[in-house]
């Protein structure tokens, strides 16, 4: 029982570390790209978020199946981090839209 708790605690800590990494990447990309996700979300709404998430999910499927890649600049891990970021960014935009509506 104690081992399960320790393993669970270390997973919780690792989760927090990965979330910090996701946030750092978001900050860097938001700096480099400007707030393009927000701007496009305002113009296109959830359709844009579905497309970006769908593209990343397709990339994950391709990479995880071990298909030969001609462009090798993105790992499965990178793709999943991007997917998580797009999901969080979509939640942020939903919150902004809700605040504006109220």
PDB file of N, CA and C in Angstrom:
ATOM      1  N   UNK A   1       0.825  -1.197   0.000  1.00  0.00           N
ATOM      2  CA  UNK A   1       0.000   0.000   0.000  1.00  0.00           C
ATOM      3  C   UNK A   1       0.866   1.256   0.000  1.00  0.00           C
ATOM      4  N   UNK A   2       1.918   1.262   0.788  1.00  0.00           N
ATOM      5  CA  UNK A   2       2.804   2.427   0.850  1.00  0.00           C
ATOM      6  C   UNK A   2       3.489   2.659  -0.489  1.00  0.00           C
ATOM      7  N   UNK A   3       3.881   1.570  -1.179  1.00  0.00           N
ATOM      8  CA  UNK A   3       4.534   1.703  -2.486  1.00  0.00           C
ATOM      9  C   UNK A   3       3.595   2.350  -3.501  1.00  0.00           C
ATOM     10  N   UNK A   4       2.331   1.966  -3.467  1.00  0.00           N
ATOM     11  CA  UNK A   4       1.356   2.545  -4.393  1.00  0.00           C
ATOM     12  C   UNK A   4       1.209   4.040  -4.140  1.00  0.00           C
ATOM     13  N   UNK A   5       1.228   4.447  -2.878  1.00  0.00           N
ATOM     14  CA  UNK A   5       1.120   5.864  -2.534  1.00  0.00           C
ATOM     15  C   UNK A   5       2.331   6.630  -3.038  1.00  0.00           C
ATOM     16  N   UNK A   6       3.524   6.067  -2.835  1.00  0.00           N
ATOM     17  CA  UNK A   6       4.758   6.718  -3.285  1.00  0.00           C
ATOM     18  C   UNK A   6       4.757   6.838  -4.808  1.00  0.00           C
ATOM     19  N   UNK A   7       4.373   5.773  -5.487  1.00  0.00           N
ATOM     20  CA  UNK A   7       4.312   5.795  -6.953  1.00  0.00           C
ATOM     21  C   UNK A   7       3.303   6.843  -7.413  1.00  0.00           C
ATOM     22  N   UNK A   8       2.144   6.882  -6.761  1.00  0.00           N
ATOM     23  CA  UNK A   8       1.111   7.846  -7.104  1.00  0.00           C
ATOM     24  C   UNK A   8       1.602   9.267  -6.863  1.00  0.00           C
ATOM     25  N   UNK A   9       2.275   9.485  -5.740  1.00  0.00           N
ATOM     26  CA  UNK A   9       2.794  10.812  -5.422  1.00  0.00           C
ATOM     27  C   UNK A   9       3.826  11.242  -6.454  1.00  0.00           C
ATOM     28  N   UNK A  10       4.718  10.341  -6.834  1.00  0.00           N
ATOM     29  CA  UNK A  10       5.725  10.710  -7.820  1.00  0.00           C
ATOM     30  C   UNK A  10       5.080  10.987  -9.180  1.00  0.00           C
ATOM     31  N   UNK A  11       4.004  10.296  -9.495  1.00  0.00           N
ATOM     32  CA  UNK A  11       3.293  10.581 -10.743  1.00  0.00           C
ATOM     33  C   UNK A  11       2.630  11.955 -10.677  1.00  0.00           C
ATOM     34  N   UNK A  12       2.092  12.294  -9.518  1.00  0.00           N
ATOM     35  CA  UNK A  12       1.486  13.617  -9.347  1.00  0.00           C
ATOM     36  C   UNK A  12       2.550  14.697  -9.511  1.00  0.00           C
ATOM     37  N   UNK A  13       3.709  14.475  -8.931  1.00  0.00           N
ATOM     38  CA  UNK A  13       4.807  15.435  -9.066  1.00  0.00           C
ATOM     39  C   UNK A  13       5.258  15.533 -10.520  1.00  0.00           C
ATOM     40  N   UNK A  14       5.384  14.412 -11.181  1.00  0.00           N
ATOM     41  CA  UNK A  14       5.810  14.412 -12.583  1.00  0.00           C
ATOM     42  C   UNK A  14       4.766  15.108 -13.456  1.00  0.00           C
ATOM     43  N   UNK A  15       3.486  14.888 -13.146  1.00  0.00           N
ATOM     44  CA  UNK A  15       2.403  15.563 -13.861  1.00  0.00           C
ATOM     45  C   UNK A  15       2.569  17.077 -13.736  1.00  0.00           C
ATOM     46  N   UNK A  16       2.842  17.548 -12.531  1.00  0.00           N
ATOM     47  CA  UNK A  16       3.045  18.985 -12.309  1.00  0.00           C
ATOM     48  C   UNK A  16       4.229  19.509 -13.117  1.00  0.00           C
ATOM     49  N   UNK A  17       5.293  18.733 -13.183  1.00  0.00           N
ATOM     50  CA  UNK A  17       6.470  19.138 -13.966  1.00  0.00           C
ATOM     51  C   UNK A  17       6.136  19.238 -15.452  1.00  0.00           C
ATOM     52  N   UNK A  18       5.385  18.260 -15.948  1.00  0.00           N
ATOM     53  CA  UNK A  18       5.003  18.278 -17.365  1.00  0.00           C
ATOM     54  C   UNK A  18       4.087  19.472 -17.641  1.00  0.00           C
ATOM     55  N   UNK A  19       3.174  19.759 -16.706  1.00  0.00           N
ATOM     56  CA  UNK A  19       2.294  20.922 -16.879  1.00  0.00           C
ATOM     57  C   UNK A  19       3.100  22.216 -16.928  1.00  0.00           C
ATOM     58  N   UNK A  20       4.144  22.309 -16.117  1.00  0.00           N
ATOM     59  CA  UNK A  20       5.020  23.492 -16.161  1.00  0.00           C
ATOM     60  C   UNK A  20       5.723  23.576 -17.515  1.00  0.00           C
ATOM     61  N   UNK A  21       6.158  22.435 -18.025  1.00  0.00           N
ATOM     62  CA  UNK A  21       6.796  22.391 -19.345  1.00  0.00           C
ATOM     63  C   UNK A  21       5.819  22.844 -20.428  1.00  0.00           C
ATOM     64  N   UNK A  22       4.582  22.377 -20.338  1.00  0.00           N
ATOM     65  CA  UNK A  22       3.546  22.766 -21.293  1.00  0.00           C
ATOM     66  C   UNK A  22       3.348  24.278 -21.241  1.00  0.00           C
ATOM     67  N   UNK A  23       3.316  24.834 -20.032  1.00  0.00           N
ATOM     68  CA  UNK A  23       3.126  26.269 -19.871  1.00  0.00           C
ATOM     69  C   UNK A  23       4.298  27.069 -20.430  1.00  0.00           C
ATOM     70  N   UNK A  24       5.525  26.603 -20.201  1.00  0.00           N
ATOM     71  CA  UNK A  24       6.706  27.292 -20.748  1.00  0.00           C
ATOM     72  C   UNK A  24       6.665  27.294 -22.277  1.00  0.00           C
ATOM     73  N   UNK A  25       6.321  26.156 -22.851  1.00  0.00           N
ATOM     74  CA  UNK A  25       6.235  26.067 -24.306  1.00  0.00           C
ATOM     75  C   UNK A  25       5.146  27.000 -24.841  1.00  0.00           C
ATOM     76  N   UNK A  26       4.009  27.041 -24.155  1.00  0.00           N
ATOM     77  CA  UNK A  26       2.921  27.949 -24.530  1.00  0.00           C
ATOM     78  C   UNK A  26       3.408  29.396 -24.514  1.00  0.00           C
ATOM     79  N   UNK A  27       4.113  29.767 -23.458  1.00  0.00           N
ATOM     80  CA  UNK A  27       4.624  31.136 -23.341  1.00  0.00           C
ATOM     81  C   UNK A  27       5.590  31.465 -24.487  1.00  0.00           C
ATOM     82  N   UNK A  28       6.493  30.548 -24.779  1.00  0.00           N
ATOM     83  CA  UNK A  28       7.470  30.768 -25.853  1.00  0.00           C
ATOM     84  C   UNK A  28       6.792  30.885 -27.219  1.00  0.00           C
ATOM     85  N   UNK A  29       5.898  29.949 -27.502  1.00  0.00           N
ATOM     86  CA  UNK A  29       5.231  29.970 -28.811  1.00  0.00           C
ATOM     87  C   UNK A  29       4.301  31.169 -28.936  1.00  0.00           C
ATOM     88  N   UNK A  30       3.642  31.539 -27.833  1.00  0.00           N
ATOM     89  CA  UNK A  30       2.765  32.702 -27.871  1.00  0.00           C
ATOM     90  C   UNK A  30       3.576  33.966 -28.148  1.00  0.00           C
ATOM     91  N   UNK A  31       4.789  34.018 -27.618  1.00  0.00           N
ATOM     92  CA  UNK A  31       5.683  35.141 -27.897  1.00  0.00           C
ATOM     93  C   UNK A  31       6.065  35.164 -29.376  1.00  0.00           C
ATOM     94  N   UNK A  32       6.458  34.010 -29.893  1.00  0.00           N
ATOM     95  CA  UNK A  32       6.934  33.928 -31.277  1.00  0.00           C
ATOM     96  C   UNK A  32       5.818  34.110 -32.311  1.00  0.00           C
ATOM     97  N   UNK A  33       4.647  33.542 -32.030  1.00  0.00           N
ATOM     98  CA  UNK A  33       3.552  33.568 -32.999  1.00  0.00           C
ATOM     99  C   UNK A  33       2.572  34.707 -32.750  1.00  0.00           C
ATOM    100  N   UNK A  34       2.745  35.420 -31.652  1.00  0.00           N
ATOM    101  CA  UNK A  34       1.712  36.359 -31.249  1.00  0.00           C
ATOM    102  C   UNK A  34       0.556  35.532 -30.713  1.00  0.00           C
ATOM    103  N   UNK A  35      -0.547  36.136 -30.452  1.00  0.00           N
ATOM    104  CA  UNK A  35      -1.690  35.378 -29.920  1.00  0.00           C
ATOM    105  C   UNK A  35      -2.548  34.876 -31.079  1.00  0.00           C
ATOM    106  N   UNK A  36      -1.902  34.172 -32.015  1.00  0.00           N
ATOM    107  CA  UNK A  36      -2.587  33.755 -33.244  1.00  0.00           C
ATOM    108  C   UNK A  36      -3.733  32.784 -32.978  1.00  0.00           C
ATOM    109  N   UNK A  37      -3.596  31.923 -31.965  1.00  0.00           N
ATOM    110  CA  UNK A  37      -4.676  30.981 -31.662  1.00  0.00           C
ATOM    111  C   UNK A  37      -5.932  31.764 -31.287  1.00  0.00           C
ATOM    112  N   UNK A  38      -5.775  32.759 -30.415  1.00  0.00           N
ATOM    113  CA  UNK A  38      -6.922  33.578 -29.998  1.00  0.00           C
ATOM    114  C   UNK A  38      -7.526  34.317 -31.188  1.00  0.00           C
ATOM    115  N   UNK A  39      -6.670  34.937 -31.977  1.00  0.00           N
ATOM    116  CA  UNK A  39      -7.160  35.711 -33.118  1.00  0.00           C
ATOM    117  C   UNK A  39      -7.947  34.836 -34.087  1.00  0.00           C
ATOM    118  N   UNK A  40      -7.422  33.650 -34.358  1.00  0.00           N
ATOM    119  CA  UNK A  40      -8.114  32.743 -35.278  1.00  0.00           C
ATOM    120  C   UNK A  40      -9.367  32.167 -34.632  1.00  0.00           C
ATOM    121  N   UNK A  41      -9.320  31.921 -33.320  1.00  0.00           N
ATOM    122  CA  UNK A  41     -10.499  31.423 -32.616  1.00  0.00           C
ATOM    123  C   UNK A  41     -11.631  32.444 -32.689  1.00  0.00           C
ATOM    124  N   UNK A  42     -11.299  33.722 -32.513  1.00  0.00           N
ATOM    125  CA  UNK A  42     -12.312  34.776 -32.604  1.00  0.00           C
ATOM    126  C   UNK A  42     -12.943  34.774 -33.997  1.00  0.00           C
ATOM    127  N   UNK A  43     -12.121  34.583 -35.017  1.00  0.00           N
ATOM    128  CA  UNK A  43     -12.617  34.593 -36.396  1.00  0.00           C
ATOM    129  C   UNK A  43     -13.390  33.328 -36.761  1.00  0.00           C
ATOM    130  N   UNK A  44     -12.897  32.174 -36.326  1.00  0.00           N
ATOM    131  CA  UNK A  44     -13.432  30.892 -36.808  1.00  0.00           C
ATOM    132  C   UNK A  44     -14.135  30.049 -35.748  1.00  0.00           C
ATOM    133  N   UNK A  45     -13.926  30.360 -34.479  1.00  0.00           N
ATOM    134  CA  UNK A  45     -14.582  29.626 -33.406  1.00  0.00           C
ATOM    135  C   UNK A  45     -14.054  28.205 -33.226  1.00  0.00           C
ATOM    136  N   UNK A  46     -14.926  27.351 -32.720  1.00  0.00           N
ATOM    137  CA  UNK A  46     -14.539  25.980 -32.376  1.00  0.00           C
ATOM    138  C   UNK A  46     -14.082  25.174 -33.589  1.00  0.00           C
ATOM    139  N   UNK A  47     -14.510  25.557 -34.773  1.00  0.00           N
ATOM    140  CA  UNK A  47     -14.070  24.829 -35.970  1.00  0.00           C
ATOM    141  C   UNK A  47     -12.552  24.860 -36.068  1.00  0.00           C
ATOM    142  N   UNK A  48     -11.950  26.000 -35.787  1.00  0.00           N
ATOM    143  CA  UNK A  48     -10.496  26.122 -35.849  1.00  0.00           C
ATOM    144  C   UNK A  48      -9.835  25.226 -34.805  1.00  0.00           C
ATOM    145  N   UNK A  49     -10.383  25.212 -33.595  1.00  0.00           N
ATOM    146  CA  UNK A  49      -9.819  24.362 -32.541  1.00  0.00           C
ATOM    147  C   UNK A  49      -9.926  22.888 -32.932  1.00  0.00           C
ATOM    148  N   UNK A  50     -11.067  22.490 -33.499  1.00  0.00           N
ATOM    149  CA  UNK A  50     -11.230  21.101 -33.947  1.00  0.00           C
ATOM    150  C   UNK A  50     -10.199  20.739 -35.001  1.00  0.00           C
ATOM    151  N   UNK A  51      -9.933  21.667 -35.908  1.00  0.00           N
ATOM    152  CA  UNK A  51      -8.956  21.404 -36.967  1.00  0.00           C
ATOM    153  C   UNK A  51      -7.563  21.235 -36.379  1.00  0.00           C
ATOM    154  N   UNK A  52      -7.160  22.146 -35.511  1.00  0.00           N
ATOM    155  CA  UNK A  52      -5.808  22.051 -34.931  1.00  0.00           C
ATOM    156  C   UNK A  52      -5.654  20.794 -34.084  1.00  0.00           C
ATOM    157  N   UNK A  53      -6.652  20.509 -33.257  1.00  0.00           N
ATOM    158  CA  UNK A  53      -6.600  19.289 -32.445  1.00  0.00           C
ATOM    159  C   UNK A  53      -6.625  18.054 -33.340  1.00  0.00           C
ATOM    160  N   UNK A  54      -7.443  18.091 -34.375  1.00  0.00           N
ATOM    161  CA  UNK A  54      -7.520  16.965 -35.308  1.00  0.00           C
ATOM    162  C   UNK A  54      -6.214  16.727 -36.040  1.00  0.00           C
ATOM    163  N   UNK A  55      -5.556  17.813 -36.444  1.00  0.00           N
ATOM    164  CA  UNK A  55      -4.255  17.680 -37.109  1.00  0.00           C
ATOM    165  C   UNK A  55      -3.235  17.018 -36.189  1.00  0.00           C
ATOM    166  N   UNK A  56      -3.204  17.457 -34.928  1.00  0.00           N
ATOM    167  CA  UNK A  56      -2.247  16.880 -33.977  1.00  0.00           C
ATOM    168  C   UNK A  56      -2.588  15.425 -33.679  1.00  0.00           C
ATOM    169  N   UNK A  57      -3.882  15.113 -33.581  1.00  0.00           N
ATOM    170  CA  UNK A  57      -4.279  13.731 -33.337  1.00  0.00           C
ATOM    171  C   UNK A  57      -3.891  12.848 -34.521  1.00  0.00           C
ATOM    172  N   UNK A  58      -4.054  13.354 -35.727  1.00  0.00           N
ATOM    173  CA  UNK A  58      -3.631  12.602 -36.916  1.00  0.00           C
ATOM    174  C   UNK A  58      -2.129  12.372 -36.906  1.00  0.00           C
ATOM    175  N   UNK A  59      -1.382  13.394 -36.508  1.00  0.00           N
ATOM    176  CA  UNK A  59       0.079  13.265 -36.423  1.00  0.00           C
ATOM    177  C   UNK A  59       0.446  12.208 -35.383  1.00  0.00           C
ATOM    178  N   UNK A  60      -0.239  12.216 -34.245  1.00  0.00           N
ATOM    179  CA  UNK A  60       0.007  11.218 -33.203  1.00  0.00           C
ATOM    180  C   UNK A  60      -0.270   9.811 -33.726  1.00  0.00           C
ATOM    181  N   UNK A  61      -1.381   9.649 -34.429  1.00  0.00           N
ATOM    182  CA  UNK A  61      -1.719   8.330 -34.976  1.00  0.00           C
ATOM    183  C   UNK A  61      -0.629   7.840 -35.920  1.00  0.00           C
ATOM    184  N   UNK A  62      -0.181   8.720 -36.799  1.00  0.00           N
ATOM    185  CA  UNK A  62       0.860   8.347 -37.759  1.00  0.00           C
ATOM    186  C   UNK A  62       2.148   7.961 -37.043  1.00  0.00           C
ATOM    187  N   UNK A  63       2.579   8.793 -36.105  1.00  0.00           N
ATOM    188  CA  UNK A  63       3.827   8.520 -35.385  1.00  0.00           C
ATOM    189  C   UNK A  63       3.726   7.253 -34.536  1.00  0.00           C
ATOM    190  N   UNK A  64       2.591   7.070 -33.872  1.00  0.00           N
ATOM    191  CA  UNK A  64       2.454   5.925 -32.963  1.00  0.00           C
ATOM    192  C   UNK A  64       2.316   4.599 -33.706  1.00  0.00           C
ATOM    193  N   UNK A  65       1.948   4.652 -34.961  1.00  0.00           N
ATOM    194  CA  UNK A  65       1.863   3.433 -35.773  1.00  0.00           C
ATOM    195  C   UNK A  65       3.214   3.049 -36.357  1.00  0.00           C
ATOM    196  N   UNK A  66       4.197   3.923 -36.175  1.00  0.00           N
ATOM    197  CA  UNK A  66       5.544   3.623 -36.653  1.00  0.00           C
ATOM    198  C   UNK A  66       5.718   3.769 -38.148  1.00  0.00           C
ATOM    199  N   UNK A  67       4.836   4.525 -38.774  1.00  0.00           N
ATOM    200  CA  UNK A  67       4.946   4.740 -40.219  1.00  0.00           C
ATOM    201  C   UNK A  67       6.228   5.506 -40.529  1.00  0.00           C
ATOM    202  N   UNK A  68       6.785   5.236 -41.694  1.00  0.00           N
ATOM    203  CA  UNK A  68       7.999   5.941 -42.113  1.00  0.00           C
ATOM    204  C   UNK A  68       7.699   7.432 -42.250  1.00  0.00           C
ATOM    205  N   UNK A  69       8.606   8.248 -41.728  1.00  0.00           N
ATOM    206  CA  UNK A  69       8.441   9.695 -41.752  1.00  0.00           C
ATOM    207  C   UNK A  69       9.505  10.347 -42.616  1.00  0.00           C
ATOM    208  N   UNK A  70       9.093  11.258 -43.469  1.00  0.00           N
ATOM    209  CA  UNK A  70      10.055  12.023 -44.262  1.00  0.00           C
ATOM    210  C   UNK A  70      10.495  13.267 -43.502  1.00  0.00           C
ATOM    211  N   UNK A  71       9.644  13.754 -42.611  1.00  0.00           N
ATOM    212  CA  UNK A  71       9.977  14.882 -41.746  1.00  0.00           C
ATOM    213  C   UNK A  71      10.088  14.329 -40.331  1.00  0.00           C
ATOM    214  N   UNK A  72      11.271  14.404 -39.770  1.00  0.00           N
ATOM    215  CA  UNK A  72      11.521  13.805 -38.451  1.00  0.00           C
ATOM    216  C   UNK A  72      11.813  14.851 -37.386  1.00  0.00           C
ATOM    217  N   UNK A  73      11.133  15.977 -37.439  1.00  0.00           N
ATOM    218  CA  UNK A  73      11.421  17.045 -36.485  1.00  0.00           C
ATOM    219  C   UNK A  73      10.467  17.072 -35.298  1.00  0.00           C
ATOM    220  N   UNK A  74       9.570  16.093 -35.205  1.00  0.00           N
ATOM    221  CA  UNK A  74       8.596  16.085 -34.124  1.00  0.00           C
ATOM    222  C   UNK A  74       8.413  14.661 -33.613  1.00  0.00           C
ATOM    223  N   UNK A  75       8.646  14.481 -32.326  1.00  0.00           N
ATOM    224  CA  UNK A  75       8.491  13.167 -31.707  1.00  0.00           C
ATOM    225  C   UNK A  75       7.040  12.965 -31.265  1.00  0.00           C
ATOM    226  N   UNK A  76       6.727  11.741 -30.865  1.00  0.00           N
ATOM    227  CA  UNK A  76       5.397  11.469 -30.308  1.00  0.00           C
ATOM    228  C   UNK A  76       5.173  12.349 -29.087  1.00  0.00           C
ATOM    229  N   UNK A  77       6.188  12.466 -28.257  1.00  0.00           N
ATOM    230  CA  UNK A  77       6.081  13.290 -27.044  1.00  0.00           C
ATOM    231  C   UNK A  77       5.786  14.742 -27.414  1.00  0.00           C
ATOM    232  N   UNK A  78       6.527  15.289 -28.373  1.00  0.00           N
ATOM    233  CA  UNK A  78       6.287  16.668 -28.819  1.00  0.00           C
ATOM    234  C   UNK A  78       4.846  16.845 -29.286  1.00  0.00           C
ATOM    235  N   UNK A  79       4.368  15.877 -30.037  1.00  0.00           N
ATOM    236  CA  UNK A  79       3.009  15.934 -30.569  1.00  0.00           C
ATOM    237  C   UNK A  79       1.986  15.920 -29.444  1.00  0.00           C
ATOM    238  N   UNK A  80       2.192  15.069 -28.446  1.00  0.00           N
ATOM    239  CA  UNK A  80       1.260  15.003 -27.318  1.00  0.00           C
ATOM    240  C   UNK A  80       1.290  16.281 -26.485  1.00  0.00           C
ATOM    241  N   UNK A  81       2.476  16.864 -26.316  1.00  0.00           N
ATOM    242  CA  UNK A  81       2.581  18.140 -25.594  1.00  0.00           C
ATOM    243  C   UNK A  81       1.807  19.217 -26.360  1.00  0.00           C
ATOM    244  N   UNK A  82       1.969  19.265 -27.673  1.00  0.00           N
ATOM    245  CA  UNK A  82       1.223  20.227 -28.489  1.00  0.00           C
ATOM    246  C   UNK A  82      -0.278  19.984 -28.397  1.00  0.00           C
ATOM    247  N   UNK A  83      -0.681  18.727 -28.422  1.00  0.00           N
ATOM    248  CA  UNK A  83      -2.097  18.377 -28.314  1.00  0.00           C
ATOM    249  C   UNK A  83      -2.665  18.870 -26.985  1.00  0.00           C
ATOM    250  N   UNK A  84      -1.920  18.648 -25.902  1.00  0.00           N
ATOM    251  CA  UNK A  84      -2.350  19.130 -24.584  1.00  0.00           C
ATOM    252  C   UNK A  84      -2.469  20.650 -24.585  1.00  0.00           C
ATOM    253  N   UNK A  85      -1.486  21.322 -25.178  1.00  0.00           N
ATOM    254  CA  UNK A  85      -1.520  22.782 -25.232  1.00  0.00           C
ATOM    255  C   UNK A  85      -2.728  23.279 -26.016  1.00  0.00           C
ATOM    256  N   UNK A  86      -3.003  22.671 -27.155  1.00  0.00           N
ATOM    257  CA  UNK A  86      -4.168  23.088 -27.937  1.00  0.00           C
ATOM    258  C   UNK A  86      -5.465  22.866 -27.156  1.00  0.00           C
ATOM    259  N   UNK A  87      -5.559  21.778 -26.419  1.00  0.00           N
ATOM    260  CA  UNK A  87      -6.754  21.520 -25.610  1.00  0.00           C
ATOM    261  C   UNK A  87      -6.911  22.597 -24.536  1.00  0.00           C
ATOM    262  N   UNK A  88      -5.819  22.927 -23.852  1.00  0.00           N
ATOM    263  CA  UNK A  88      -5.865  23.955 -22.809  1.00  0.00           C
ATOM    264  C   UNK A  88      -6.186  25.319 -23.418  1.00  0.00           C
ATOM    265  N   UNK A  89      -5.576  25.619 -24.545  1.00  0.00           N
ATOM    266  CA  UNK A  89      -5.842  26.897 -25.210  1.00  0.00           C
ATOM    267  C   UNK A  89      -7.311  27.005 -25.613  1.00  0.00           C
ATOM    268  N   UNK A  90      -7.904  25.902 -26.010  1.00  0.00           N
ATOM    269  CA  UNK A  90      -9.325  25.900 -26.362  1.00  0.00           C
ATOM    270  C   UNK A  90     -10.177  26.176 -25.134  1.00  0.00           C
ATOM    271  N   UNK A  91      -9.828  25.568 -24.001  1.00  0.00           N
ATOM    272  CA  UNK A  91     -10.546  25.838 -22.749  1.00  0.00           C
ATOM    273  C   UNK A  91     -10.434  27.322 -22.396  1.00  0.00           C
ATOM    274  N   UNK A  92      -9.232  27.895 -22.543  1.00  0.00           N
ATOM    275  CA  UNK A  92      -9.047  29.329 -22.279  1.00  0.00           C
ATOM    276  C   UNK A  92      -9.975  30.167 -23.154  1.00  0.00           C
ATOM    277  N   UNK A  93     -10.040  29.844 -24.430  1.00  0.00           N
ATOM    278  CA  UNK A  93     -10.892  30.606 -25.349  1.00  0.00           C
ATOM    279  C   UNK A  93     -12.368  30.441 -25.012  1.00  0.00           C
ATOM    280  N   UNK A  94     -12.762  29.256 -24.565  1.00  0.00           N
ATOM    281  CA  UNK A  94     -14.145  29.041 -24.139  1.00  0.00           C
ATOM    282  C   UNK A  94     -14.464  29.923 -22.936  1.00  0.00           C
ATOM    283  N   UNK A  95     -13.510  30.033 -22.008  1.00  0.00           N
ATOM    284  CA  UNK A  95     -13.706  30.881 -20.829  1.00  0.00           C
ATOM    285  C   UNK A  95     -13.801  32.353 -21.222  1.00  0.00           C
ATOM    286  N   UNK A  96     -12.941  32.780 -22.145  1.00  0.00           N
ATOM    287  CA  UNK A  96     -12.988  34.167 -22.621  1.00  0.00           C
ATOM    288  C   UNK A  96     -14.340  34.445 -23.271  1.00  0.00           C
ATOM    289  N   UNK A  97     -14.791  33.543 -24.124  1.00  0.00           N
ATOM    290  CA  UNK A  97     -16.077  33.719 -24.808  1.00  0.00           C
ATOM    291  C   UNK A  97     -17.225  33.769 -23.804  1.00  0.00           C
ATOM    292  N   UNK A  98     -17.150  32.944 -22.772  1.00  0.00           N
ATOM    293  CA  UNK A  98     -18.192  32.937 -21.740  1.00  0.00           C
ATOM    294  C   UNK A  98     -18.189  34.252 -20.971  1.00  0.00           C
ATOM    295  N   UNK A  99     -16.995  34.763 -20.635  1.00  0.00           N
ATOM    296  CA  UNK A  99     -16.893  36.042 -19.926  1.00  0.00           C
ATOM    297  C   UNK A  99     -17.460  37.181 -20.765  1.00  0.00           C
ATOM    298  N   UNK A 100     -17.164  37.171 -22.058  1.00  0.00           N
ATOM    299  CA  UNK A 100     -17.654  38.217 -22.956  1.00  0.00           C
ATOM    300  C   UNK A 100     -19.178  38.150 -23.053  1.00  0.00           C
ATOM    301  N   UNK A 101     -19.718  36.938 -23.085  1.00  0.00           N
ATOM    302  CA  UNK A 101     -21.167  36.756 -23.204  1.00  0.00           C
ATOM    303  C   UNK A 101     -21.907  37.226 -21.953  1.00  0.00           C
ATOM    304  N   UNK A 102     -21.227  37.158 -20.818  1.00  0.00           N
ATOM    305  CA  UNK A 102     -21.878  37.560 -19.556  1.00  0.00           C
ATOM    306  C   UNK A 102     -21.601  39.002 -19.333  1.00  0.00           C
TER     307      UNK A 102
END
